[in-house]
DNA sequence: TCTAAATATCAACATATATTGATTTAATAA
DNA sequence: TTATTAAATCAATATATGTTGATATTTAGA
């Protein structure tokens, strides 16, 4: 029960749905790029990434001081369906400026 | 987006998951029977039934002063998956005392 | 070792949500 | 009309959650 409640609670916030959709579209992204593209302050973003990770949606890879987040794979059936549902919401997500710039956060 | 958030928010409460599972198992049930079987006070139950209904999971039929709630049918793909997931949680739900007593709330 | 950068965590506050008991509404029957 | 019953709603309160700015942690490089 607890993990189910955690999962759906993680989905029930607009900010987190946007993060999921962005990572679903653009793949592995470091926190500072997410900050730029999603226009969120760092502590807010960090909090939501943690919630999504602990709910089983995301994984992290750390390289030096960077943290790269991506959709966990494979996702179970329910989480896959949830992601599918989110895709169909038609959320506007920011386009990447230049793919070469990604992961090079000179803020 | 709003209806998606409403749906997952409706799922992110243990009380509502129990109500859904009960109705999934036992079918159409009146509020006063739900009160008895789920051991909830009336205002609490009424609140959660409303949330589940407005999130698209339940429907109501009124007969006189009684209100019978049941799982809405057909459910869309995502809500069906959610219900399926809830079935697999292995939640203990109360057994009915006698089927003939259901809908005859002499509290 | 010292500094800087990226990320995580904390503290304070505001908003949202759940619970309870009381009140209101609606339908039925005397 | 009055009384009764089922259900919905409201008011008060407690708990949970989201946001922000400040601080702590971790790693890399000078």
XYZ file of C-alpha atoms (C1' of nucleotides) in Angstrom:
274
model
C 0.000 0.000 0.000
C 2.676 2.488 1.046
C 4.634 2.303 -2.170
C 1.440 2.684 -4.197
C 0.429 5.754 -2.201
C 3.932 7.136 -2.614
C 3.780 6.648 -6.363
C 0.436 8.316 -6.920
C 1.282 11.094 -4.476
C 4.418 11.731 -6.515
C 2.234 12.098 -9.602
C -0.217 14.476 -7.993
C 1.809 17.648 -8.347
C 2.023 19.750 -11.496
C 5.713 20.508 -11.029
C 6.607 16.834 -10.854
C 4.466 15.934 -13.843
C 6.364 18.559 -15.824
C 9.712 17.175 -14.685
C 8.671 13.655 -15.646
C 7.477 14.788 -19.038
C 10.662 16.730 -19.686
C 12.881 13.775 -18.828
C 10.619 11.489 -20.817
C 11.119 13.700 -23.851
C 14.732 14.727 -23.488
C 16.302 11.864 -21.580
C 19.098 12.065 -19.060
C 19.619 15.633 -17.860
C 21.682 17.199 -15.113
C 20.059 19.219 -12.363
C 21.502 22.536 -13.464
C 20.109 22.092 -16.960
C 16.737 21.247 -15.489
C 16.998 24.425 -13.452
C 17.524 26.417 -16.626
C 14.961 24.770 -18.819
C 12.228 24.398 -16.250
C 13.006 27.734 -14.641
C 12.994 26.461 -11.087
C 15.165 27.399 -8.169
C 17.555 24.709 -7.097
C 16.085 23.703 -3.739
C 12.631 23.327 -5.211
C 13.857 21.174 -8.073
C 16.015 19.054 -5.794
C 13.063 18.334 -3.539
C 10.837 17.184 -6.379
C 13.564 15.057 -7.961
C 14.004 13.299 -4.651
C 10.288 12.591 -4.350
C 10.132 11.222 -7.897
C 13.193 9.085 -7.327
C 11.886 7.635 -4.079
C 8.581 6.904 -5.776
C 10.430 4.749 -8.297
C 10.177 6.969 -11.353
C 13.721 8.283 -11.643
C 17.288 7.206 -11.314
C 20.404 9.295 -10.748
C 23.921 8.979 -12.011
C 26.521 11.089 -10.302
C 29.666 12.290 -12.027
C 31.766 14.556 -9.925
C 29.564 17.303 -8.629
C 26.957 16.739 -11.318
C 23.848 14.633 -10.923
C 22.132 13.315 -14.022
C 18.510 12.292 -13.667
C 16.568 10.096 -16.061
C 13.428 8.008 -16.188
C 14.128 4.683 -14.542
C 14.075 1.757 -16.869
C 12.370 -0.591 -16.977
C 9.314 0.880 -15.311
C 6.617 -1.449 -14.088
C 3.259 -1.617 -15.785
C 1.462 0.970 -13.698
C 4.204 3.583 -13.846
C 4.527 3.019 -17.572
C 0.813 3.653 -17.967
C 1.082 6.771 -15.844
C 3.870 8.090 -18.039
C 1.844 7.297 -21.111
C -1.087 9.189 -19.670
C 1.154 12.163 -18.978
C 2.394 12.132 -22.575
C -1.167 12.495 -23.746
C -1.800 15.558 -21.601
C -0.220 17.710 -24.268
C 2.007 19.605 -21.845
C 4.197 22.271 -23.377
C 7.783 21.470 -22.522
C 10.758 23.731 -23.252
C 12.797 22.892 -26.321
C 16.509 22.428 -25.904
C 18.613 25.346 -27.096
C 21.517 23.381 -28.478
C 22.079 19.745 -27.717
C 25.795 20.481 -27.495
C 25.194 22.794 -24.575
C 23.448 20.201 -22.457
C 25.448 19.106 -19.461
C 27.649 22.181 -19.614
C 26.076 24.346 -16.994
C 27.770 27.668 -17.007
C 25.093 29.459 -15.105
C -3.600 18.361 -16.662
C -6.162 19.256 -14.008
C -8.227 16.128 -14.397
C -5.084 13.983 -14.317
C -3.923 15.656 -11.107
C -7.393 15.234 -9.670
C -7.376 11.534 -10.490
C -4.004 10.738 -8.984
C -4.697 12.924 -5.970
C -7.879 10.928 -5.432
C -5.777 7.762 -5.423
C -3.208 9.075 -2.998
C -5.145 8.486 0.188
C -5.398 5.175 2.014
C -9.049 5.687 2.931
C -10.047 6.217 -0.688
C -8.035 3.259 -1.906
C -9.919 1.105 0.585
C -13.269 2.463 -0.577
C -12.374 1.786 -4.206
C -11.263 -1.721 -3.414
C -14.417 -2.437 -1.435
C -16.677 -1.252 -4.224
C -14.551 -3.103 -6.752
C -15.080 -6.302 -4.793
C -18.655 -5.932 -3.636
C -20.260 -3.700 -6.259
C -22.968 -1.128 -5.715
C -23.333 -0.250 -2.058
C -25.256 2.413 -0.188
C -23.492 4.931 2.002
C -24.858 3.606 5.257
C -23.606 0.096 4.455
C -20.206 1.531 3.630
C -20.295 3.280 6.982
C -20.859 -0.039 8.692
C -18.440 -2.170 6.774
C -15.625 0.340 6.541
C -16.254 1.660 10.032
C -16.157 5.311 9.070
C -18.215 8.180 10.340
C -20.647 9.574 7.848
C -19.089 12.956 7.106
C -15.694 11.421 6.488
C -17.079 8.807 4.122
C -19.220 11.327 2.288
C -16.217 13.557 1.676
C -14.124 10.766 0.200
C -16.964 9.466 -1.956
C -17.339 12.934 -3.398
C -13.638 13.183 -4.201
C -13.638 9.771 -5.878
C -16.744 10.625 -7.865
C -15.365 13.953 -9.067
C -12.151 12.227 -10.042
C -14.133 9.966 -12.358
C -13.929 6.707 -10.433
C -17.443 6.409 -9.040
C -21.022 6.947 -9.964
C -24.057 7.424 -7.716
C -27.638 6.309 -8.020
C -30.098 7.890 -5.683
C -33.243 6.169 -4.529
C -35.227 8.136 -2.042
C -32.915 9.117 0.747
C -30.411 6.426 -0.131
C -27.338 6.880 -2.300
C -25.772 3.863 -3.946
C -22.174 4.195 -5.061
C -20.384 1.945 -7.513
C -17.308 1.906 -9.714
C -18.054 3.865 -12.842
C -18.168 1.800 -15.964
C -16.535 1.856 -18.372
C -13.380 3.287 -16.856
C -10.714 4.646 -19.170
C -7.425 2.875 -19.605
C -5.485 4.665 -16.898
C -8.150 4.367 -14.210
C -8.607 0.712 -15.088
C -4.889 0.156 -14.625
C -4.994 1.985 -11.320
C -7.821 -0.223 -10.106
C -5.924 -3.286 -11.249
C -2.880 -2.099 -9.323
C -5.026 -1.615 -6.233
C -6.383 -5.153 -6.554
C -2.849 -6.455 -6.404
C -2.042 -4.627 -3.191
C -3.670 -7.423 -1.231
C -5.733 -5.135 0.942
C -7.892 -6.829 3.535
C -11.475 -5.789 2.943
C -14.411 -6.630 5.209
C -16.607 -9.531 4.165
C -20.321 -8.968 3.856
C -22.387 -10.330 6.703
C -25.401 -11.464 4.726
C -26.080 -10.391 1.191
C -29.771 -10.096 2.078
C -28.975 -7.419 4.626
C -27.192 -5.122 2.217
C -29.100 -1.968 1.449
C -31.236 -2.326 4.562
C -29.505 0.038 6.884
C -31.083 -0.235 10.258
C -28.238 1.337 12.140
C 44.801 23.366 1.845
C 41.764 26.814 -0.058
C 38.232 28.053 -3.329
C 34.501 27.400 -6.324
C 30.619 24.942 -8.284
C 26.741 21.591 -8.147
C 23.603 19.515 -5.368
C 21.286 18.324 -1.044
C 19.231 19.613 3.146
C 17.235 22.698 6.625
C 14.158 26.316 8.747
C 10.363 29.252 8.301
C 6.240 30.121 6.373
C 2.023 29.545 3.474
C -1.330 26.589 1.489
C -3.807 22.208 1.082
C -5.942 18.234 2.924
C -8.009 15.009 6.433
C -10.794 14.358 10.595
C -14.500 15.299 13.689
C -18.913 16.949 15.382
C -22.633 20.029 14.253
C -25.820 21.664 10.966
C -28.384 21.506 6.691
C -30.790 19.376 2.912
C -33.850 16.114 0.822
C -37.066 12.406 0.769
C -40.394 9.579 3.053
C -44.106 8.396 6.074
C -47.304 9.321 9.900
C -47.399 19.619 8.508
C -44.290 17.267 11.448
C -41.005 13.781 12.444
C -37.573 10.679 10.876
C -33.774 9.008 8.264
C -29.871 9.176 4.845
C -26.658 11.934 3.007
C -24.249 16.328 2.132
C -22.060 20.322 3.790
C -19.877 23.410 7.143
C -16.679 25.050 10.907
C -12.841 24.181 13.627
C -8.675 21.979 14.128
C -4.591 19.134 13.139
C -1.404 17.337 9.916
C 0.887 17.251 5.434
C 2.946 19.412 1.571
C 5.091 23.100 -1.392
C 8.001 27.277 -1.734
C 11.807 30.104 -0.618
C 16.297 31.594 1.062
C 20.090 30.064 3.868
C 23.297 26.604 5.043
C 25.718 22.175 4.528
C 27.934 18.654 1.762
C 30.652 16.881 -1.853
C 33.871 16.988 -5.561
C 37.322 19.141 -8.547
C 40.944 22.097 -9.386
C 44.445 25.787 -8.261
